[in-house]
Amino acid sequence: MAIVRDYDVVIVGAGPAGMTAALYTGRAMLRTAVLERGFPGGELLNTEYLDDVPGFPKILGYELAEKFAAHAKQFGAEFFETLGVTSVTKMPDGYFHTEAENGEIFRSPAAIVTAGGTPIKLGVPGELEFAGRGVSYCAICDAAFFKQQVVAVVGGGDAAVEEADFLTRYASKVYLIHRRNEFRASKILQKHVFDNPKIEIIWDTVVEKVEGDAEHGMKGLRMHNLVNGERKILDATGLFVFIGFRPNTGVINGHFDHDVMGYVLTDNAMMTSIPGLFVAGDLRAQLTRQVTTASGDATTAAIAADKYITRFKEMQSEGTADATRGALQSSHVSAGGYT
Ligand SMILES: Cc1cc2nc3c(=O)[nH]c(=O)nc-3n(C[C@H](O)[C@H](O)[C@H](O)COP(=O)(O)OP(=O)(O)OC[C@H]3O[C@@H](n4cnc5c(N)ncnc54)[C@H](O)[C@@H]3O)c2cc1C
C-alpha cells in the first residue's frame, strides 16, 4: 500500500514560480508541500547573474534561489527535495493525487504545477561546458552581458529571428546561423533581420563545437557548411540557441487545454481546464518567460487556489455532491481591492 500524505495544496517544482506559490499558500495557512526533483531554484541555478529582478540590481542566480526558498519556508511550506513527481491526477472524489518517484502519494484538493520548461540543446561539444559563460538560451536575460561583443544566434524560427534583432541593441555584430537556406519565421520578423545592418546571416550551416577555455569562457564556434562541406571557426564570445523549448507538462495526467506548442492554457486565475489544477511560470502559454512573470503568475495561482480550496472544503462539509463545481466558481470571484 502506498503511503498517502494529506495536504491542502501540492506544488510541483521549486523554481521561481513554485517558490512564490509556496510563499503565498504558506502565508494563507494552507498546508503546503513542494516537490522538487532537484534542488530549489529551477533555471536560477543555471543563471550566473540577473540584473532585471526589481530590488536586486545585480544578483547571482543561486543567491536569489536561496532567498526565494528561505522566504517560502519561513511561511511553513514543506519542501521535498530530490523527489521528482511522476504524475498529477484528479480523482473521481475531486482530490488530486500527486505521485512521487518513490511511490508516495500526496493528496490535496488543489495542485499547482510549476515544472517549467526545457530549452532544446544543440547537443554539440562545449555547449554545456560554456553554458552561462557564453552560451545562453535567453536573449532578454543575457543580452546586456554582451555589450559591444560579437555573438551568434542559432535557429530559423520566430524566436531566433526576433532575438537576433533584439541582440543588436547590445552586441556590435550578430551572426544568425541556420541549417537551411530559408527561415521558418514570419515574414515581418525576417524583414527586420534582413534590414538590420548589424546582422549577417550564415545559411546552410550548423555549429559543430563551442570553443573556449576555462579562464575566458567561450571564444568561438566551429561551423560546418552542409552544402559545400567547408568547416571554419567563427570568432564570437556569445552563442544564443533558439531551436525550441519544451514545456514540462508530462506529469499532468488527463486532458488539459494547450496551445499548438504544448504550453498550458489557463484562465486569468491560472486555472487549467481541469478544475482545481493551476499552473504558473514557464510552462504556461504567455508572451514572455521571466522570473517576474513566473512569480506574478504564481501569486495569482496561489490566491485562486486558496479560494478554490476553501470553497471545496465548505461544500464537502455541507455534503454537496459536486464540490468541484462550486469551488470552481468561488476561485474566480475578483477581490474588491488588494488581495
Ligand atoms: C540561462 C537562463 C538565464 C536566464 N536569465 C534570466 C534573467 O536574467 N532574468 C529573468 O527574469 N529570467 C531569466 N531566465 C528565465 C527564468 O529563469 C525563467 O523564466 C524562470 O526560472 C521560470 O520559472 P519557473 O518556476 O516557471 O520554471 P523553472 O525555473 O524552470 O523551475 C521549474 C522547476 O520544476 C522542477 N521540475 C520539473 N519537472 C519536475 C518533476 N517532474 N518533479 C519535480 N520537480 C520538477 C525543475 O527541476 C525546476 O526546479 C533565464 C533562463 C535561462 C535558461
Short mmCIF file of C-alpha atoms and ligand atoms in Angstrom, two decimals:
data_model
loop_
_atom_site.label_atom_id
_atom_site.label_comp_id
_atom_site.label_asym_id
_atom_site.label_seq_id
_atom_site.Cartn_x
_atom_site.Cartn_y
_atom_site.Cartn_z
CA MET A 1 0.00 0.00 0.00
CA ALA A 2 1.44 3.37 -0.99
CA ILE A 3 1.88 5.97 1.74
CA VAL A 4 -0.68 8.76 1.30
CA ARG A 5 0.15 12.19 2.72
CA ASP A 6 -2.59 14.81 3.04
CA TYR A 7 -2.01 18.48 2.21
CA ASP A 8 -4.19 21.45 1.26
CA VAL A 9 -2.11 22.11 -1.81
CA VAL A 10 0.73 20.38 -3.59
CA ILE A 11 3.17 22.34 -5.74
CA VAL A 12 5.23 20.58 -8.39
CA GLY A 13 8.61 22.25 -8.97
CA ALA A 14 10.60 24.73 -6.89
CA GLY A 15 11.67 27.32 -9.44
CA PRO A 16 10.67 30.99 -9.08
CA ALA A 17 7.02 30.11 -9.78
CA GLY A 18 6.80 27.18 -7.36
CA MET A 19 8.56 29.00 -4.56
CA THR A 20 6.43 32.13 -4.98
CA ALA A 21 3.27 29.99 -4.95
CA ALA A 22 4.54 28.26 -1.79
CA LEU A 23 5.19 31.60 -0.12
CA TYR A 24 1.60 32.69 -0.72
CA THR A 25 -0.10 29.39 0.13
CA GLY A 26 2.03 29.05 3.27
CA ARG A 27 1.18 32.61 4.27
CA ALA A 28 -2.50 31.77 3.75
CA MET A 29 -2.01 28.97 6.35
CA LEU A 30 -2.57 26.25 3.77
CA ARG A 31 -0.68 23.04 4.45
CA THR A 32 1.71 23.16 1.51
CA ALA A 33 4.01 20.51 0.03
CA VAL A 34 6.57 21.49 -2.62
CA LEU A 35 8.05 18.57 -4.55
CA GLU A 36 11.26 19.30 -6.46
CA ARG A 37 13.18 16.73 -8.49
CA GLY A 38 16.48 18.57 -7.89
CA PHE A 39 17.20 21.46 -5.55
CA PRO A 40 15.17 24.68 -5.17
CA GLY A 41 15.96 27.33 -7.79
CA GLY A 42 14.89 25.99 -11.17
CA GLU A 43 16.54 27.92 -14.01
CA LEU A 44 18.03 30.36 -11.47
CA LEU A 45 20.60 27.67 -10.79
CA ASN A 46 21.66 27.82 -14.46
CA THR A 47 21.91 31.60 -14.48
CA GLU A 48 25.07 33.33 -13.44
CA TYR A 49 23.82 36.86 -12.77
CA LEU A 50 20.41 38.51 -13.02
CA ASP A 51 20.07 42.26 -13.33
CA ASP A 52 16.35 42.53 -14.05
CA VAL A 53 14.69 41.44 -10.82
CA PRO A 54 13.22 44.52 -9.13
CA GLY A 55 15.06 45.36 -5.90
CA PHE A 56 18.18 43.42 -6.94
CA PRO A 57 20.28 45.47 -9.41
CA LYS A 58 22.73 42.55 -9.72
CA ILE A 59 22.40 39.18 -8.00
CA LEU A 60 23.84 35.71 -8.54
CA GLY A 61 21.23 33.16 -9.67
CA TYR A 62 21.92 30.75 -6.83
CA GLU A 63 21.74 33.56 -4.24
CA LEU A 64 18.32 34.58 -5.48
CA ALA A 65 17.25 30.92 -5.38
CA GLU A 66 18.32 30.68 -1.73
CA LYS A 67 16.38 33.84 -0.86
CA PHE A 68 13.22 32.56 -2.60
CA ALA A 69 13.44 29.19 -0.78
CA ALA A 70 14.14 30.69 2.65
CA HIS A 71 11.23 33.09 2.23
CA ALA A 72 8.77 30.33 1.28
CA LYS A 73 9.95 28.08 4.13
CA GLN A 74 9.52 30.97 6.59
CA PHE A 75 5.76 30.73 5.99
CA GLY A 76 5.70 26.99 6.62
CA ALA A 77 5.84 25.38 3.18
CA GLU A 78 7.36 21.89 3.40
CA PHE A 79 9.97 21.25 0.72
CA PHE A 80 10.66 17.72 -0.52
CA GLU A 81 13.92 17.96 -2.46
CA THR A 82 15.34 15.44 -4.92
CA LEU A 83 11.87 13.96 -5.10
CA GLY A 84 10.52 14.07 -8.65
CA VAL A 85 6.84 13.84 -9.47
CA THR A 86 5.70 11.21 -11.93
CA SER A 87 2.02 12.19 -12.27
CA VAL A 88 -0.69 14.55 -11.08
CA THR A 89 -4.15 13.02 -11.42
CA LYS A 90 -7.58 14.34 -10.50
CA MET A 91 -9.51 11.52 -8.83
CA PRO A 92 -13.29 10.98 -9.04
CA ASP A 93 -13.68 12.36 -5.46
CA GLY A 94 -12.24 15.72 -6.60
CA TYR A 95 -8.87 15.31 -4.83
CA PHE A 96 -5.56 15.35 -6.69
CA HIS A 97 -3.13 12.52 -6.29
CA THR A 98 0.41 13.72 -6.93
CA GLU A 99 2.57 10.66 -7.19
CA ALA A 100 6.27 10.93 -6.38
CA GLU A 101 9.10 8.82 -7.77
CA ASN A 102 9.30 6.87 -4.51
CA GLY A 103 5.66 5.81 -4.90
CA GLU A 104 4.28 8.12 -2.18
CA ILE A 105 1.02 9.88 -2.95
CA PHE A 106 0.44 13.47 -1.92
CA ARG A 107 -3.33 14.06 -1.71
CA SER A 108 -4.78 17.58 -1.95
CA PRO A 109 -7.92 19.39 -3.14
CA ALA A 110 -5.80 21.63 -5.42
CA ALA A 111 -2.46 21.31 -7.17
CA ILE A 112 -0.18 23.92 -8.74
CA VAL A 113 2.18 22.65 -11.42
CA THR A 114 5.21 24.89 -11.97
CA ALA A 115 7.55 22.42 -13.67
CA GLY A 116 8.99 24.99 -16.12
CA GLY A 117 10.34 24.01 -19.48
CA THR A 118 13.48 22.79 -21.15
CA PRO A 119 15.30 24.69 -23.91
CA ILE A 120 16.28 22.24 -26.66
CA LYS A 121 20.05 21.95 -26.79
CA LEU A 122 22.27 21.70 -29.87
CA GLY A 123 24.00 18.71 -28.33
CA VAL A 124 27.49 19.69 -29.50
CA PRO A 125 30.77 19.53 -27.56
CA GLY A 126 31.40 22.63 -25.45
CA GLU A 127 27.74 23.68 -25.30
CA LEU A 128 27.12 22.62 -21.72
CA GLU A 129 30.67 23.41 -20.63
CA PHE A 130 30.21 27.06 -21.64
CA ALA A 131 26.54 27.44 -20.66
CA GLY A 132 26.35 30.66 -18.65
CA ARG A 133 29.90 31.51 -19.81
CA GLY A 134 29.00 32.46 -23.38
CA VAL A 135 26.22 30.03 -24.27
CA SER A 136 22.70 31.21 -23.48
CA TYR A 137 19.11 30.22 -24.19
CA CYS A 138 17.55 33.58 -23.24
CA ALA A 139 18.34 36.87 -25.02
CA ILE A 140 16.18 39.09 -22.81
CA CYS A 141 18.02 37.66 -19.80
CA ASP A 142 21.59 37.76 -21.05
CA ALA A 143 21.88 40.24 -23.94
CA ALA A 144 23.11 43.05 -21.68
CA PHE A 145 26.15 40.97 -20.75
CA PHE A 146 27.35 41.09 -24.37
CA LYS A 147 27.67 44.85 -24.94
CA GLN A 148 29.88 45.63 -27.97
CA GLN A 149 30.73 41.94 -28.43
CA VAL A 150 30.31 39.62 -31.41
CA VAL A 151 27.66 36.96 -30.85
CA ALA A 152 25.98 34.21 -32.85
CA VAL A 153 22.37 33.03 -32.84
CA VAL A 154 21.33 29.55 -33.99
CA GLY A 155 17.83 28.84 -35.30
CA GLY A 156 15.40 29.79 -38.03
CA GLY A 157 12.04 30.22 -36.32
CA ASP A 158 10.37 33.29 -34.85
CA ALA A 159 12.36 33.18 -31.60
CA ALA A 160 15.77 33.02 -33.31
CA VAL A 161 14.99 35.77 -35.78
CA GLU A 162 13.33 38.07 -33.24
CA GLU A 163 16.08 37.60 -30.66
CA ALA A 164 18.86 38.16 -33.23
CA ASP A 165 17.27 41.53 -33.96
CA PHE A 166 16.95 42.27 -30.22
CA LEU A 167 20.60 41.35 -29.57
CA THR A 168 21.83 44.08 -31.94
CA ARG A 169 20.80 46.62 -29.28
CA TYR A 170 23.83 45.41 -27.31
CA ALA A 171 26.17 43.37 -29.50
CA SER A 172 28.45 45.00 -32.09
CA LYS A 173 27.68 42.21 -34.58
CA VAL A 174 25.23 39.28 -34.67
CA TYR A 175 25.69 36.23 -36.90
CA LEU A 176 22.47 34.32 -37.48
CA ILE A 177 23.31 30.70 -38.30
CA HIS A 178 20.66 28.49 -39.89
CA ARG A 179 20.88 24.94 -41.18
CA ARG A 180 18.67 25.65 -44.22
CA ASN A 181 18.61 28.42 -46.83
CA GLU A 182 15.33 29.96 -45.70
CA PHE A 183 13.74 30.82 -42.37
CA ARG A 184 10.52 29.43 -40.90
CA ALA A 185 9.98 32.75 -39.07
CA SER A 186 7.13 35.06 -40.05
CA LYS A 187 7.88 37.37 -42.96
CA ILE A 188 7.67 40.58 -40.95
CA LEU A 189 10.28 39.33 -38.46
CA GLN A 190 12.50 38.18 -41.33
CA LYS A 191 12.31 41.65 -42.85
CA HIS A 192 13.64 43.22 -39.63
CA VAL A 193 16.61 40.89 -39.77
CA PHE A 194 17.32 41.42 -43.48
CA ASP A 195 17.14 45.21 -42.95
CA ASN A 196 19.40 45.22 -39.89
CA PRO A 197 22.99 46.15 -40.89
CA LYS A 198 24.42 44.57 -37.71
CA ILE A 199 23.12 41.09 -38.64
CA GLU A 200 24.90 38.74 -41.02
CA ILE A 201 23.12 35.52 -41.98
CA ILE A 202 25.07 32.30 -42.41
CA TRP A 203 22.90 29.86 -44.38
CA ASP A 204 23.12 26.06 -44.73
CA THR A 205 25.38 25.82 -41.71
CA VAL A 206 25.43 24.01 -38.38
CA VAL A 207 27.53 24.57 -35.28
CA GLU A 208 29.74 21.57 -34.54
CA LYS A 209 31.59 22.72 -31.46
CA VAL A 210 31.76 25.59 -28.99
CA GLU A 211 35.39 26.60 -28.46
CA GLY A 212 36.83 28.35 -25.41
CA ASP A 213 38.90 27.94 -22.32
CA ALA A 214 38.33 27.76 -18.59
CA GLU A 215 39.72 31.23 -17.93
CA HIS A 216 37.86 33.29 -20.55
CA GLY A 217 34.81 31.18 -21.36
CA MET A 218 33.57 30.85 -24.92
CA LYS A 219 35.82 32.23 -27.68
CA GLY A 220 34.37 30.89 -30.91
CA LEU A 221 32.37 28.30 -32.84
CA ARG A 222 33.37 25.60 -35.26
CA MET A 223 30.88 25.67 -38.12
CA HIS A 224 30.15 23.22 -40.92
CA ASN A 225 28.58 24.29 -44.20
CA LEU A 226 26.22 21.48 -45.20
CA VAL A 227 26.23 22.41 -48.91
CA ASN A 228 29.92 22.86 -49.73
CA GLY A 229 31.30 20.84 -46.78
CA GLU A 230 33.56 23.69 -45.64
CA ARG A 231 34.48 23.92 -41.97
CA LYS A 232 35.61 27.15 -40.31
CA ILE A 233 35.93 28.92 -36.97
CA LEU A 234 33.79 31.94 -36.20
CA ASP A 235 35.20 34.25 -33.53
CA ALA A 236 32.38 35.08 -31.13
CA THR A 237 32.04 35.39 -27.36
CA GLY A 238 28.34 34.57 -27.20
CA LEU A 239 26.07 31.88 -28.62
CA PHE A 240 22.30 32.14 -28.27
CA VAL A 241 20.48 28.90 -29.09
CA PHE A 242 16.83 29.17 -30.17
CA ILE A 243 15.90 25.84 -31.69
CA GLY A 244 12.87 25.18 -29.49
CA PHE A 245 11.60 24.90 -25.92
CA ARG A 246 9.57 22.07 -24.41
CA PRO A 247 7.13 22.85 -21.60
CA ASN A 248 7.42 20.19 -18.87
CA THR A 249 3.78 19.16 -18.89
CA GLY A 250 4.33 15.39 -18.95
CA VAL A 251 3.33 14.99 -15.29
CA ILE A 252 -0.22 16.20 -15.90
CA ASN A 253 -2.36 13.12 -16.26
CA GLY A 254 -5.50 13.68 -18.32
CA HIS A 255 -6.54 16.12 -20.98
CA PHE A 256 -5.79 19.80 -20.44
CA ASP A 257 -6.16 22.63 -22.94
CA HIS A 258 -2.89 23.76 -24.52
CA ASP A 259 -1.68 25.82 -27.46
CA VAL A 260 -0.05 24.43 -30.63
CA MET A 261 3.37 24.47 -28.96
CA GLY A 262 2.12 22.47 -25.96
CA TYR A 263 2.06 25.35 -23.46
CA VAL A 264 -0.78 25.11 -20.94
CA LEU A 265 -3.73 27.43 -21.44
CA THR A 266 -5.29 28.93 -18.32
CA ASP A 267 -7.94 31.42 -17.41
CA ASN A 268 -6.94 34.64 -15.66
CA ALA A 269 -6.90 32.83 -12.28
CA MET A 270 -4.17 30.50 -13.69
CA MET A 271 -6.60 27.58 -13.56
CA THR A 272 -6.31 24.99 -16.31
CA SER A 273 -9.23 23.25 -17.99
CA ILE A 274 -9.01 20.72 -15.12
CA PRO A 275 -10.82 22.37 -12.17
CA GLY A 276 -8.50 22.76 -9.16
CA LEU A 277 -5.36 22.31 -11.25
CA PHE A 278 -3.41 25.55 -11.55
CA VAL A 279 -0.18 26.24 -13.44
CA ALA A 280 2.30 29.11 -13.32
CA GLY A 281 5.58 30.12 -14.91
CA ASP A 282 7.43 28.91 -17.98
CA LEU A 283 5.05 26.06 -18.87
CA ARG A 284 2.08 28.43 -19.25
CA ALA A 285 1.08 29.90 -22.64
CA GLN A 286 2.03 33.57 -22.47
CA LEU A 287 4.03 36.31 -24.14
CA THR A 288 7.20 36.15 -22.08
CA ARG A 289 9.08 33.89 -19.65
CA GLN A 290 10.94 35.70 -16.90
CA VAL A 291 11.40 35.44 -13.13
CA THR A 292 9.00 38.33 -12.55
CA THR A 293 6.26 36.88 -14.77
CA ALA A 294 6.68 33.42 -13.18
CA SER A 295 6.30 34.99 -9.75
CA GLY A 296 3.34 37.07 -10.88
CA ASP A 297 1.52 34.04 -12.30
CA ALA A 298 2.28 32.08 -9.16
CA THR A 299 0.89 34.79 -6.90
CA THR A 300 -2.39 34.66 -8.78
CA ALA A 301 -2.41 30.85 -8.85
CA ALA A 302 -1.82 30.61 -5.09
CA ILE A 303 -4.53 33.12 -4.20
CA ALA A 304 -7.01 31.49 -6.58
CA ALA A 305 -6.11 28.04 -5.23
CA ASP A 306 -6.77 29.28 -1.68
CA LYS A 307 -10.28 30.41 -2.67
CA TYR A 308 -10.86 27.14 -4.50
CA ILE A 309 -9.73 25.02 -1.53
CA THR A 310 -11.83 27.00 0.96
CA ARG A 311 -14.96 26.52 -1.11
CA PHE A 312 -14.11 22.87 -1.83
CA LYS A 313 -13.90 22.14 1.92
CA GLU A 314 -17.10 24.09 2.70
CA MET A 315 -19.02 22.19 0.07
CA GLN A 316 -17.64 18.89 1.26
CA SER A 317 -18.75 19.58 4.83
CA GLU A 318 -22.18 20.61 3.51
CA GLY A 319 -22.25 17.28 1.68
CA THR A 320 -22.73 18.98 -1.67
CA ALA A 321 -22.38 16.43 -4.42
CA ASP A 322 -20.30 18.47 -6.85
CA ALA A 323 -17.75 20.22 -4.69
CA THR A 324 -15.53 20.94 -7.67
CA ARG A 325 -18.16 22.98 -9.48
CA GLY A 326 -18.86 25.27 -6.50
CA ALA A 327 -15.18 25.61 -5.73
CA LEU A 328 -14.52 26.48 -9.33
CA GLN A 329 -16.92 29.41 -9.21
CA SER A 330 -15.52 30.85 -5.97
CA SER A 331 -11.90 30.82 -7.18
CA HIS A 332 -12.93 33.27 -9.88
CA VAL A 333 -14.56 35.94 -7.72
CA SER A 334 -12.47 39.08 -8.09
CA ALA A 335 -11.44 40.79 -4.89
CA GLY A 336 -12.51 44.42 -4.45
CA GLY A 337 -9.04 45.77 -3.72
CA TYR A 338 -5.60 44.38 -2.95
CA THR A 339 -5.94 40.71 -2.04
C1 LIG B 1 20.24 30.57 -18.90
C2 LIG B 1 18.99 31.32 -18.46
C3 LIG B 1 19.15 32.61 -17.98
C4 LIG B 1 18.00 33.30 -17.55
N1 LIG B 1 18.16 34.58 -17.08
C5 LIG B 1 17.08 35.26 -16.64
C6 LIG B 1 17.22 36.60 -16.17
O1 LIG B 1 18.31 37.16 -16.15
N2 LIG B 1 16.09 37.22 -15.74
C7 LIG B 1 14.86 36.62 -15.75
O2 LIG B 1 13.87 37.24 -15.32
N3 LIG B 1 14.69 35.38 -16.24
C8 LIG B 1 15.77 34.69 -16.68
N4 LIG B 1 15.61 33.44 -17.21
C9 LIG B 1 14.27 32.88 -17.30
C10 LIG B 1 13.83 32.41 -15.90
O3 LIG B 1 14.87 31.68 -15.29
C11 LIG B 1 12.57 31.56 -16.03
O4 LIG B 1 11.56 32.31 -16.68
C12 LIG B 1 12.07 31.13 -14.65
O5 LIG B 1 13.06 30.38 -13.97
C13 LIG B 1 10.78 30.32 -14.78
O6 LIG B 1 10.43 29.85 -13.51
P1 LIG B 1 9.55 28.52 -13.35
O7 LIG B 1 9.45 28.33 -11.88
O8 LIG B 1 8.35 28.62 -14.18
O9 LIG B 1 10.40 27.35 -14.01
P2 LIG B 1 11.85 26.77 -13.68
O10 LIG B 1 12.77 27.83 -13.20
O11 LIG B 1 12.23 26.02 -14.90
O12 LIG B 1 11.58 25.76 -12.48
C14 LIG B 1 10.89 24.57 -12.67
C15 LIG B 1 11.29 23.60 -11.57
O13 LIG B 1 10.46 22.45 -11.66
C16 LIG B 1 11.25 21.31 -11.42
N5 LIG B 1 10.61 20.14 -12.02
C17 LIG B 1 10.39 19.90 -13.34
N6 LIG B 1 9.77 18.71 -13.50
C18 LIG B 1 9.59 18.20 -12.27
C19 LIG B 1 9.02 17.00 -11.77
N7 LIG B 1 8.52 16.07 -12.60
N8 LIG B 1 9.02 16.77 -10.44
C20 LIG B 1 9.53 17.69 -9.58
N9 LIG B 1 10.11 18.85 -10.00
C21 LIG B 1 10.12 19.10 -11.32
C22 LIG B 1 12.59 21.64 -12.05
O14 LIG B 1 13.63 20.83 -11.52
C23 LIG B 1 12.73 23.11 -11.70
O15 LIG B 1 13.40 23.28 -10.46
C24 LIG B 1 16.72 32.70 -17.62
C25 LIG B 1 16.59 31.39 -18.12
C26 LIG B 1 17.71 30.70 -18.53
C27 LIG B 1 17.56 29.31 -19.05
#
